[in-house]
Coordinates of C-alpha atoms and ligand atoms in Angstrom, one line a residue:
M11 CA -109.4 -8.8 10.3
S12 CA -109.8 -11.7 7.9
K13 CA -108.5 -15.1 8.7
I14 CA -104.9 -16.2 8.5
K15 CA -104.3 -19.9 8.2
T16 CA -101.1 -21.6 8.9
A17 CA -100.0 -25.2 9.1
F18 CA -96.9 -27.1 9.9
F19 CA -95.1 -29.0 7.1
C20 CA -92.1 -31.3 7.2
Q21 CA -89.5 -29.7 4.9
S22 CA -88.1 -33.1 4.0
C23 CA -91.1 -35.2 3.1
G24 CA -93.9 -32.7 3.0
T25 CA -96.2 -34.2 5.6
Q26 CA -98.6 -31.8 7.2
H27 CA -98.8 -31.7 11.0
A28 CA -101.3 -30.1 13.3
K29 CA -98.7 -28.6 15.6
W30 CA -95.0 -28.1 15.8
Q31 CA -93.0 -31.1 16.9
G32 CA -89.3 -32.0 16.9
Q33 CA -89.5 -35.1 14.8
C34 CA -91.6 -35.8 11.7
N35 CA -93.8 -38.9 12.3
A36 CA -93.6 -39.9 8.7
C37 CA -90.0 -39.6 7.7
K38 CA -88.5 -39.5 11.2
A39 CA -86.3 -36.5 10.3
W40 CA -85.5 -34.1 13.2
N41 CA -86.0 -30.4 13.1
T42 CA -87.6 -30.3 9.7
I43 CA -91.1 -29.1 10.7
V44 CA -91.8 -25.5 9.8
E45 CA -94.9 -23.3 10.0
E46 CA -96.1 -22.1 6.6
L47 CA -98.9 -19.8 5.5
I48 CA -101.7 -21.5 3.7
Q49 CA -104.2 -18.7 3.5
K50 CA -103.6 -15.0 3.9
P51 CA -106.2 -12.4 4.7
E52 CA -107.7 -10.6 1.7
K53 CA -105.6 -7.4 2.1
S54 CA -102.5 -9.4 2.8
D55 CA -100.3 -7.8 0.2
W56 CA -97.7 -5.2 0.8
K57 CA -100.1 -2.7 -0.6
S58 CA -103.1 -2.2 1.7
S59 CA -105.1 0.7 0.5
T60 CA -104.4 1.5 -3.1
A61 CA -105.9 -0.7 -5.7
Q62 CA -103.6 -3.3 -7.1
V63 CA -102.5 -3.3 -10.6
K64 CA -102.6 -6.9 -11.8
R65 CA -100.4 -7.6 -14.7
V66 CA -101.0 -10.8 -16.7
A67 CA -98.0 -12.2 -18.4
V68 CA -98.3 -13.4 -21.9
P69 CA -95.9 -15.6 -23.8
L70 CA -93.7 -13.8 -26.4
R71 CA -91.6 -15.1 -29.3
I72 CA -88.0 -15.0 -28.1
N73 CA -87.1 -12.8 -31.0
E74 CA -89.8 -10.3 -30.1
I75 CA -88.5 -9.8 -26.6
D76 CA -87.0 -6.3 -26.2
T77 CA -83.3 -6.7 -25.5
S78 CA -82.5 -3.1 -25.2
K79 CA -80.4 -2.9 -22.1
E80 CA -82.1 -2.8 -18.7
P81 CA -81.5 0.5 -17.2
R82 CA -79.5 0.1 -14.1
L83 CA -79.2 2.4 -11.1
D84 CA -75.7 3.6 -10.6
T85 CA -74.6 3.1 -7.0
F86 CA -71.7 5.7 -7.3
D87 CA -69.4 3.0 -5.9
A88 CA -67.2 1.6 -8.6
E89 CA -66.5 -1.6 -6.7
F90 CA -70.1 -2.3 -5.9
N91 CA -71.2 -1.6 -9.4
R92 CA -68.5 -3.9 -10.8
V93 CA -69.7 -6.8 -8.6
L94 CA -73.3 -6.3 -9.5
G95 CA -72.4 -6.2 -13.2
G96 CA -72.9 -2.5 -13.7
G97 CA -75.4 -1.2 -11.1
I98 CA -78.6 -2.3 -9.5
V99 CA -81.3 -3.7 -11.7
P100 CA -84.8 -2.2 -10.9
G101 CA -87.1 -4.6 -9.1
S102 CA -84.2 -6.9 -8.1
L103 CA -83.5 -8.4 -4.6
T104 CA -79.9 -8.4 -3.6
L105 CA -78.8 -10.2 -0.5
L106 CA -75.5 -9.2 1.2
G107 CA -74.1 -11.8 3.7
G108 CA -71.1 -11.7 5.9
E109 CA -69.8 -12.3 9.4
P110 CA -70.8 -10.0 12.2
G111 CA -68.7 -6.8 12.4
I112 CA -67.3 -7.2 8.9
G113 CA -68.9 -4.0 7.7
K114 CA -72.2 -4.9 6.0
S115 CA -74.2 -2.1 7.6
T116 CA -71.4 0.3 7.0
L117 CA -71.2 -0.6 3.3
L118 CA -74.9 -0.3 2.6
L119 CA -75.3 2.9 4.7
Q120 CA -72.4 4.4 2.9
I121 CA -74.0 3.5 -0.5
A122 CA -77.4 4.8 0.6
L123 CA -75.8 8.1 1.6
K124 CA -74.2 8.5 -1.8
L125 CA -77.3 7.8 -3.9
P126 CA -79.1 10.7 -5.5
Y127 CA -82.3 8.8 -5.4
K128 CA -84.8 8.6 -2.5
T129 CA -83.6 5.9 -0.3
L130 CA -85.2 4.2 2.7
Y131 CA -82.8 2.5 5.1
V132 CA -84.7 0.2 7.4
S133 CA -82.9 -1.1 10.4
G134 CA -84.1 -3.7 12.8
E135 CA -80.8 -3.7 14.7
E136 CA -79.8 -0.2 15.4
S137 CA -81.7 2.9 16.5
Q138 CA -82.0 6.0 14.3
K139 CA -79.5 7.8 16.6
Q140 CA -77.0 5.0 16.2
I141 CA -77.3 5.1 12.5
K142 CA -76.9 8.9 12.4
M143 CA -73.7 8.5 14.5
R144 CA -72.4 6.0 12.1
A145 CA -73.2 8.4 9.2
E146 CA -71.3 11.1 11.0
R147 CA -68.4 8.8 11.4
I148 CA -68.2 8.2 7.7
H149 CA -68.6 12.0 7.1
S150 CA -71.6 11.6 4.9
S151 CA -75.1 13.1 4.8
N152 CA -77.8 13.2 2.2
T153 CA -81.3 14.7 2.3
N154 CA -82.6 11.9 0.1
C155 CA -81.8 9.2 2.7
Y156 CA -84.5 8.2 5.1
I157 CA -83.9 6.1 8.2
L158 CA -86.5 3.9 9.8
T159 CA -86.2 1.5 12.7
E160 CA -88.9 -1.1 12.4
T161 CA -89.1 -4.9 12.3
K162 CA -92.7 -5.6 11.3
T163 CA -93.1 -5.9 7.6
Q164 CA -96.6 -4.6 7.5
H165 CA -95.5 -1.4 9.2
I166 CA -92.5 -1.1 6.8
F167 CA -94.8 -1.4 3.8
R168 CA -97.1 1.3 5.2
Q169 CA -94.1 3.7 5.4
I170 CA -93.0 2.6 1.9
E171 CA -96.4 3.4 0.5
E172 CA -96.2 6.9 2.0
L173 CA -92.6 7.7 1.1
E174 CA -92.4 5.9 -2.2
P175 CA -88.7 5.4 -2.1
D176 CA -86.6 4.5 -5.2
I177 CA -84.6 2.0 -3.4
V178 CA -85.0 0.1 -0.1
V179 CA -82.3 -1.3 2.2
I180 CA -83.2 -3.8 4.9
D181 CA -80.8 -4.4 7.8
S182 CA -81.3 -7.3 8.3
I183 CA -83.7 -10.0 7.0
Q184 CA -83.3 -12.0 10.2
T185 CA -84.8 -9.2 12.3
L186 CA -88.0 -8.9 10.2
H187 CA -91.2 -10.2 11.4
S188 CA -94.5 -10.7 9.6
D189 CA -97.9 -10.7 11.4
Y190 CA -99.0 -13.7 9.4
I191 CA -96.6 -16.1 11.0
E192 CA -96.5 -16.9 14.7
S193 CA -92.9 -18.0 15.0
S194 CA -90.2 -15.6 16.2
S195 CA -88.0 -13.4 14.0
G196 CA -85.1 -15.2 12.3
S197 CA -86.9 -18.5 12.1
I198 CA -87.1 -20.3 8.8
S199 CA -90.8 -19.6 8.3
Q200 CA -90.4 -15.9 9.1
I201 CA -87.5 -15.4 6.8
K202 CA -89.3 -17.1 4.0
E203 CA -92.5 -15.2 4.5
C204 CA -90.8 -11.8 4.8
T205 CA -88.7 -12.4 1.8
T206 CA -91.7 -13.4 -0.2
E207 CA -93.5 -10.2 0.7
L208 CA -90.4 -8.2 -0.2
I209 CA -90.1 -9.9 -3.6
K210 CA -93.7 -9.2 -4.4
F211 CA -93.2 -5.6 -3.5
A212 CA -89.9 -5.3 -5.5
K213 CA -91.3 -7.0 -8.6
E214 CA -94.6 -5.1 -8.6
T215 CA -93.1 -1.6 -8.1
A216 CA -89.7 -2.2 -9.9
T217 CA -88.1 -0.9 -6.7
P218 CA -84.8 -2.6 -5.9
V219 CA -84.3 -4.0 -2.4
L220 CA -81.0 -4.6 -0.8
L221 CA -81.1 -7.1 2.1
I222 CA -78.5 -7.8 4.7
G223 CA -78.3 -11.4 5.9
H224 CA -76.4 -12.9 8.8
I225 CA -74.3 -15.9 8.3
T226 CA -74.0 -19.1 10.4
K227 CA -70.8 -20.4 12.0
D228 CA -69.9 -22.4 8.9
G229 CA -70.2 -19.4 6.6
N230 CA -73.6 -20.0 5.0
I231 CA -76.3 -17.4 5.0
A232 CA -78.5 -18.0 8.1
G233 CA -82.0 -19.2 7.3
P234 CA -83.3 -21.6 4.7
K235 CA -81.1 -22.3 1.6
I236 CA -84.2 -21.4 -0.3
L237 CA -83.6 -17.7 0.6
E238 CA -80.6 -17.8 -1.7
H239 CA -82.8 -19.2 -4.4
M240 CA -85.5 -16.6 -4.0
V241 CA -83.3 -13.5 -4.4
D242 CA -81.7 -12.4 -7.6
T243 CA -78.2 -11.8 -6.4
V244 CA -76.2 -13.1 -3.4
L245 CA -73.2 -11.1 -2.4
Q246 CA -70.7 -12.1 0.2
F247 CA -68.6 -9.6 2.2
E248 CA -65.5 -11.2 3.5
G249 CA -62.1 -10.6 5.0
D250 CA -60.3 -11.0 8.2
R251 CA -61.7 -8.7 10.9
N252 CA -58.2 -8.0 12.2
H253 CA -57.1 -6.8 8.8
V254 CA -58.2 -3.8 6.8
F255 CA -59.1 -5.5 3.5
R256 CA -62.6 -6.5 2.7
I257 CA -63.6 -8.4 -0.4
L258 CA -67.0 -8.3 -1.9
R259 CA -67.9 -11.3 -4.1
A260 CA -71.0 -12.3 -6.0
H261 CA -72.0 -15.9 -5.3
K262 CA -75.0 -15.8 -7.5
N263 CA -76.0 -13.1 -9.9
R264 CA -78.9 -13.3 -12.3
F265 CA -77.8 -10.1 -14.0
G266 CA -74.0 -10.5 -14.4
S267 CA -71.0 -12.6 -13.9
T268 CA -69.9 -14.0 -10.6
N269 CA -66.3 -13.6 -11.4
E270 CA -66.0 -10.0 -10.5
L271 CA -64.9 -8.8 -7.1
G272 CA -64.7 -5.6 -5.2
I273 CA -62.0 -4.6 -2.8
Y274 CA -62.4 -2.2 0.1
E275 CA -60.3 -1.0 2.9
M276 CA -61.9 -0.4 6.3
Q277 CA -60.7 2.9 7.6
G278 CA -61.7 5.0 10.6
S279 CA -64.1 6.9 8.4
G280 CA -65.8 4.0 6.7
L281 CA -64.9 1.8 3.7
R282 CA -62.7 3.1 1.0
E283 CA -62.8 1.6 -2.5
V284 CA -59.5 0.1 -3.5
S285 CA -58.9 0.3 -7.2
N286 CA -55.3 -0.8 -7.4
P287 CA -55.0 -3.5 -4.7
S288 CA -51.7 -4.9 -5.7
E289 CA -49.8 -1.8 -4.8
L290 CA -51.2 -2.0 -1.3
L291 CA -50.7 -5.7 -0.7
I292 CA -47.0 -5.7 -1.4
S293 CA -45.0 -4.2 1.4
K294 CA -42.2 -1.9 0.1
K295 CA -39.1 -3.0 1.9
D296 CA -35.6 -1.6 1.4
E297 CA -33.7 -4.7 2.5
E298 CA -34.2 -8.1 0.9
L299 CA -35.5 -10.7 3.4
S300 CA -35.3 -14.4 3.0
G301 CA -38.6 -16.3 2.8
N302 CA -40.6 -13.7 0.9
A303 CA -41.9 -14.3 -2.6
I304 CA -44.5 -12.5 -4.7
A305 CA -47.3 -14.3 -6.6
A306 CA -49.2 -12.9 -9.5
T307 CA -52.7 -14.3 -8.7
L308 CA -56.1 -13.7 -10.1
E309 CA -59.1 -13.1 -7.9
G310 CA -62.1 -13.5 -10.1
M311 CA -61.2 -11.4 -13.1
R312 CA -58.8 -9.1 -11.3
P313 CA -55.0 -9.6 -11.2
L314 CA -53.7 -9.3 -7.7
M315 CA -50.0 -9.4 -6.6
I316 CA -49.8 -11.1 -3.3
E317 CA -46.9 -11.5 -0.9
V318 CA -46.1 -15.0 0.4
Q319 CA -43.9 -15.4 3.5
A320 CA -42.4 -18.7 4.6
L321 CA -40.4 -19.6 7.7
V322 CA -38.5 -22.8 7.7
S323 CA -36.6 -23.8 10.8
T324 CA -35.3 -26.9 12.4
A325 CA -38.0 -28.6 14.5
V326 CA -37.3 -28.5 18.2
Y327 CA -39.8 -31.1 19.1
G328 CA -40.2 -34.5 17.6
T329 CA -43.0 -33.9 15.2
P330 CA -42.3 -30.9 12.8
Q331 CA -45.0 -28.3 12.7
R332 CA -46.7 -27.2 9.6
S333 CA -49.0 -24.2 9.6
A334 CA -50.5 -22.1 6.9
T335 CA -52.5 -18.8 7.1
G336 CA -54.5 -17.9 4.0
F337 CA -53.4 -21.0 2.2
N338 CA -54.7 -24.6 2.3
A339 CA -52.6 -26.5 4.8
K340 CA -53.1 -29.8 2.9
R341 CA -51.7 -28.2 -0.2
L342 CA -48.7 -26.9 1.7
N343 CA -48.0 -30.5 2.9
M344 CA -48.2 -31.6 -0.7
L345 CA -45.8 -29.0 -2.0
L346 CA -43.4 -29.9 0.8
A347 CA -43.6 -33.6 -0.2
V348 CA -42.9 -32.7 -3.8
L349 CA -39.8 -30.6 -2.8
E350 CA -38.5 -33.5 -0.7
K351 CA -39.1 -36.2 -3.2
R352 CA -38.4 -34.4 -6.6
A353 CA -35.8 -31.9 -5.7
G354 CA -34.1 -33.5 -2.8
F355 CA -34.6 -30.9 -0.2
R356 CA -34.7 -32.3 3.3
L357 CA -37.7 -30.6 4.8
G358 CA -39.0 -33.6 6.8
A359 CA -37.4 -32.5 10.0
K360 CA -38.2 -28.8 9.7
D361 CA -41.0 -26.7 10.9
V362 CA -42.7 -24.8 8.1
F363 CA -44.9 -21.8 8.6
L364 CA -46.6 -20.0 5.7
N365 CA -48.4 -16.8 5.7
I366 CA -50.2 -14.8 3.0
T367 CA -50.0 -11.2 3.9
G368 CA -53.0 -8.8 4.1
G369 CA -55.3 -11.4 5.7
I370 CA -56.3 -12.7 2.3
T371 CA -57.1 -16.3 1.5
V372 CA -56.0 -17.5 -1.9
D373 CA -57.5 -20.4 -3.8
D374 CA -55.8 -19.7 -7.1
P375 CA -53.4 -22.5 -7.8
A376 CA -51.0 -20.1 -9.5
I377 CA -49.7 -19.2 -6.1
D378 CA -48.0 -22.6 -5.8
L379 CA -44.7 -21.5 -7.4
A380 CA -44.4 -18.5 -5.1
V381 CA -45.0 -20.7 -2.1
V382 CA -42.3 -23.1 -3.2
A383 CA -39.9 -20.2 -3.9
A384 CA -40.6 -18.7 -0.5
I385 CA -40.0 -22.0 1.2
L386 CA -36.7 -22.6 -0.7
S387 CA -35.6 -19.0 0.1
S388 CA -36.2 -19.4 3.8
N389 CA -34.7 -22.9 3.9
E390 CA -31.4 -21.6 2.3
D391 CA -31.7 -18.3 4.1
E392 CA -31.1 -16.7 0.8
P393 CA -33.3 -13.6 -0.1
L394 CA -34.9 -13.6 -3.5
Q395 CA -34.5 -10.6 -5.7
K396 CA -37.0 -8.0 -4.8
D397 CA -38.4 -7.5 -8.3
I398 CA -39.3 -11.0 -9.4
C399 CA -42.6 -12.7 -9.2
F400 CA -44.2 -16.1 -9.9
A401 CA -47.3 -17.4 -11.5
A402 CA -47.6 -21.2 -12.0
E403 CA -49.1 -24.3 -10.5
V404 CA -46.9 -27.2 -9.2
G405 CA -47.9 -30.7 -10.0
L406 CA -47.2 -33.9 -8.0
S407 CA -44.3 -34.9 -10.1
G408 CA -42.6 -31.6 -9.6
E409 CA -43.6 -30.3 -13.0
I410 CA -44.5 -26.6 -13.3
R411 CA -47.9 -26.4 -14.8
P412 CA -49.5 -23.6 -16.9
V413 CA -52.2 -21.3 -15.4
Q414 CA -55.1 -19.6 -17.0
R415 CA -55.0 -16.0 -18.2
V416 CA -51.2 -15.8 -17.8
E417 CA -50.9 -12.8 -20.1
Q418 CA -53.1 -10.7 -17.8
R419 CA -50.8 -11.6 -14.9
I420 CA -47.7 -10.8 -16.8
L421 CA -49.1 -7.4 -17.8
E422 CA -50.0 -6.6 -14.2
A423 CA -46.5 -7.5 -13.0
E424 CA -45.0 -5.3 -15.7
K425 CA -47.3 -2.5 -14.7
L426 CA -46.0 -2.7 -11.1
G427 CA -42.4 -2.6 -12.2
F428 CA -41.3 -6.2 -11.8
S429 CA -38.3 -7.2 -13.8
T430 CA -38.9 -10.9 -14.1
I431 CA -41.9 -13.2 -13.9
F432 CA -41.5 -17.0 -13.6
V433 CA -44.2 -18.9 -15.5
S434 CA -44.6 -22.5 -16.8
K435 CA -42.9 -23.4 -20.1
Y436 CA -46.2 -24.9 -21.2
N437 CA -48.1 -21.7 -21.1
K438 CA -48.9 -20.3 -24.5
I439 CA -47.8 -16.6 -24.5
S440 CA -48.3 -14.4 -27.5
L441 CA -47.2 -11.1 -25.8
K442 CA -44.7 -9.2 -27.7
N443 CA -42.5 -6.2 -26.7
T444 CA -42.8 -6.7 -23.0
K445 CA -40.3 -4.9 -20.8
I446 CA -40.6 -7.6 -18.2
K447 CA -38.5 -10.7 -18.7
I448 CA -40.6 -13.9 -18.9
Q449 CA -38.7 -16.7 -17.4
L450 CA -40.0 -20.1 -18.5
V451 CA -39.5 -23.1 -16.1
S452 CA -40.7 -26.7 -16.5
K453 CA -39.5 -28.4 -13.3
I454 CA -39.0 -27.3 -9.7
E455 CA -35.3 -28.3 -10.0
D456 CA -35.0 -25.6 -12.6
L457 CA -36.5 -23.0 -10.3
A458 CA -34.1 -24.1 -7.5
D459 CA -31.2 -23.4 -9.9
F460 CA -32.5 -20.0 -10.6
I461 CA -33.2 -18.7 -7.2
V462 CA -30.9 -20.4 -4.7
Ligands
TYD522 P1 -70.7 -3.0 10.8 O1 -71.1 -2.3 9.5 O2 -71.5 -2.6 12.0 O3 -70.7 -4.6 10.6 P2 -71.9 -5.6 10.3 O4 -73.1 -4.8 10.0 O5 -71.4 -6.4 9.2 O6 -72.1 -6.4 11.6 O7 -69.2 -2.7 11.0 C1 -68.6 -2.8 12.2 C2 -67.1 -2.7 12.2 O8 -66.6 -1.7 11.4 C3 -66.9 -2.2 13.6 O9 -66.2 -3.2 14.3 C4 -66.2 -0.9 13.5 C5 -65.7 -0.8 12.1 N1 -65.8 0.5 11.5 C6 -64.7 1.2 11.2 O10 -63.6 0.7 11.4 N2 -64.8 2.5 10.7 C7 -66.0 3.0 10.4 O11 -66.1 4.2 9.9 C8 -67.2 2.3 10.8 C9 -68.5 2.9 10.6 C10 -67.1 1.1 11.3
MG523 MG1 -74.9 -4.6 11.1

């Protein structure tokens, strides 16, 4: 075996050290020293036996570059395709991150089982039997799908050479281990080295690789930030584990937009694609209840009708409580202050609870007006009409501000049978012949007149 050379480098100032230590002598930073490869053995690449084809890149004039569309591999999953921008690009590395138990392994196994191409699913976390049991649970089987339990990259590449799969799934990058680095799996240097080997393999053979990545407590992908720079696409799978909805978002995409989003529902038999989420998110109630309002929001490029529930009650203890689920608590306080100051509602001595149903978190400011409407409705104990919805932002002086892509929201509300949508007077709307009534409002006092 030829020689492998590694050394320890400080990630913040670059100083080389003879051994690992907690603090860098040069810049005094803690925990920045990482083992790195400086010389690999001759046959270090993912390919060990076959001769390597070395391609040398040459510069091309920009107008000579062939722009005919990259062929993409269809994943046979409309939501996954949409988020990727139309399918998997050959030779690309896609990283899927998400909390434990959210359904990352289920999603990729389900996709692997749907593909008509030869797929290798490598798991470092579960045994072949466990994976087979999961596959039975999602009622799927496919003779093109191979399962391998292995964590050593050199062994994985040996199997890949033999099998020559069209697509490789790795569950997860944190369990992989390369012989060339001493440190344990999941350490920064291991993740970096294993990813480098996988990138080399993907680019040289044009085989796409899908990687699963763990996330840390604060929601970032575990491992070095540089991992996210190395891969082509970073997807995030999110949702509340106690709710059935799961949202797939692209945080980075070299081959498409990051505005698209995929929605799934976790069922007993795996993940189901949800193509019309609004219908599922709005509970169909017969009686009208106070404190409920519906917002026409946009998640990425997709319109989504979301139900907002508020409960306003007299505070029993000295300090009123304010709590928000799925909505920014600071923004709730701001909206309450605006209602108090600009519209004269005495909410200072009331408890206010706010909940976005379906376990979804909304950042879209267009939800403000529905939040205000739900609070007013609960405060007066006066139900809103069932078939009205809201799409506008509320400003600090109580003005109702326009939101982007309002026409798309109006059309979605119309499609779902709403009779009236409240939007800002300052939105430019050029829609004609809509069945839905577009109610323009400019101040929250106006809204209060309409609904209570
Ligand atoms: P999993 O894919 O193992 O999560 P991750 O790889 O992100 O850690 O998903 C685990 C959860 O999904 C588990 O708590 C059970 C649930 N689940 C279902 O509800 N239905 C199913 O068909 C499957 C396979 C899992
Ligand atoms: Mg898993």
